[in-house]
Amino acid sequence: MAMADSNSVSHSGNALNLESVRDSLIRQEDTIVFSLIERARYPVNSRLYNQTLGLVPGFSRSLVHFIVKETEAIQAKAGRYENPEENPFFPNGLPPSVVPTHKYPQVLHPAAASININEHIWDMYFNQLLPLFVAEGDDGNYASTAASDLNCLQALSRRIHYGKYVAEVKFREAPQDYEPLIRAKDRDALMNLLTFKNVEEMVKKRVAKKATVFGQEVTLGNNSSGNYKIDPLIVSHLYAEWVMPLTKLVEVEYLLRRLD
Ligand SMILES: C=C(O[C@@H]1C=C(C(=O)O)C=C[C@H]1O)C(=O)O
């Protein structure tokens, strides 16, 4: 594969290349693992997710839906979604930013803004992931639990949508390989071309290790209990089954629009 001209684009002050993009993904692993550890402090608290309880007067969805929507509204006013790395879970009816606009480097093709798979991420997180790592029970801490859920969702969403940057870099490094497949709308061939199995294997091992290191009981003696705040196997499963496949889905969706 051809080398990118590392001076060709500026991204957060750094050159945008496959290495810098992968460094960002590695750093984001820390955020994801910590956010899961924080959520695991609370039991499942399923009333938070129940649409039929009517916990919020005049609002027909679940309490977590209410909290995420309202939190996103205030974050939108503060400019969060001006950053092309951020994608809201409830984009409809978000208020505009009221703060001065920051000039984010325009790295992505404008069609990137139309890619938002948060509905999918929402469904995966609440229906598949959460039941795997939280304890049964209800401690009534709904607002704090929902804030933890939102941190997990935002960290996962940022990582998965970062596939747009990954795809942009891969395209720039080898347009001659990608262009014919994009024109042919050949999803499978694009998926093959952008997949690096060896990198995926390293990611799975590294996130499991991070869960082991970040989630161990820290004591002043050297009596490690062997109890982890989140099961390292669940974290590598999360990456293998959802995070990496969804990142690659974003990469394919982005590439399909790259020549528009
Ligand atoms: C993100 C990349 O693209 C693909 C997805 C990966 C991931 O989600 O971690 C890892 C390797 C690739 O198969 C990459 O190449 O780094």
PDB file of C-alpha atoms in Angstrom, residues 47-56 58-66 69 90 122:
ATOM      1  CA  ARG A  47     -37.070   0.511  35.522  1.00  0.00           C
ATOM      2  CA  LEU A  48     -34.840   3.078  33.840  1.00  0.00           C
ATOM      3  CA  TYR A  49     -35.380   1.319  30.502  1.00  0.00           C
ATOM      4  CA  ASN A  50     -39.076   0.546  30.814  1.00  0.00           C
ATOM      5  CA  GLN A  51     -41.221   2.534  28.395  1.00  0.00           C
ATOM      6  CA  THR A  52     -44.519   1.694  30.047  1.00  0.00           C
ATOM      7  CA  LEU A  53     -43.923   3.059  33.562  1.00  0.00           C
ATOM      8  CA  GLY A  54     -44.532   6.698  32.645  1.00  0.00           C
ATOM      9  CA  LEU A  55     -41.844   7.927  35.074  1.00  0.00           C
ATOM     10  CA  VAL A  56     -41.586  11.304  33.318  1.00  0.00           C
ATOM     11  CA  GLY A  58     -45.889  13.913  29.575  1.00  0.00           C
ATOM     12  CA  PHE A  59     -43.067  11.790  28.083  1.00  0.00           C
ATOM     13  CA  SER A  60     -44.020   8.463  26.567  1.00  0.00           C
ATOM     14  CA  ARG A  61     -40.571   6.889  26.316  1.00  0.00           C
ATOM     15  CA  SER A  62     -38.249   5.444  28.959  1.00  0.00           C
ATOM     16  CA  LEU A  63     -36.463   7.509  31.596  1.00  0.00           C
ATOM     17  CA  VAL A  64     -33.087   6.800  29.979  1.00  0.00           C
ATOM     18  CA  HIS A  65     -34.436   8.091  26.667  1.00  0.00           C
ATOM     19  CA  PHE A  66     -35.541  11.285  28.416  1.00  0.00           C
ATOM     20  CA  LYS A  69     -32.317  13.418  24.856  1.00  0.00           C
ATOM     21  CA  PHE A  90     -31.469  11.859  18.926  1.00  0.00           C
ATOM     22  CA  TRP A 122     -28.305   2.053  21.142  1.00  0.00           C
TER      23      TRP A 122
END
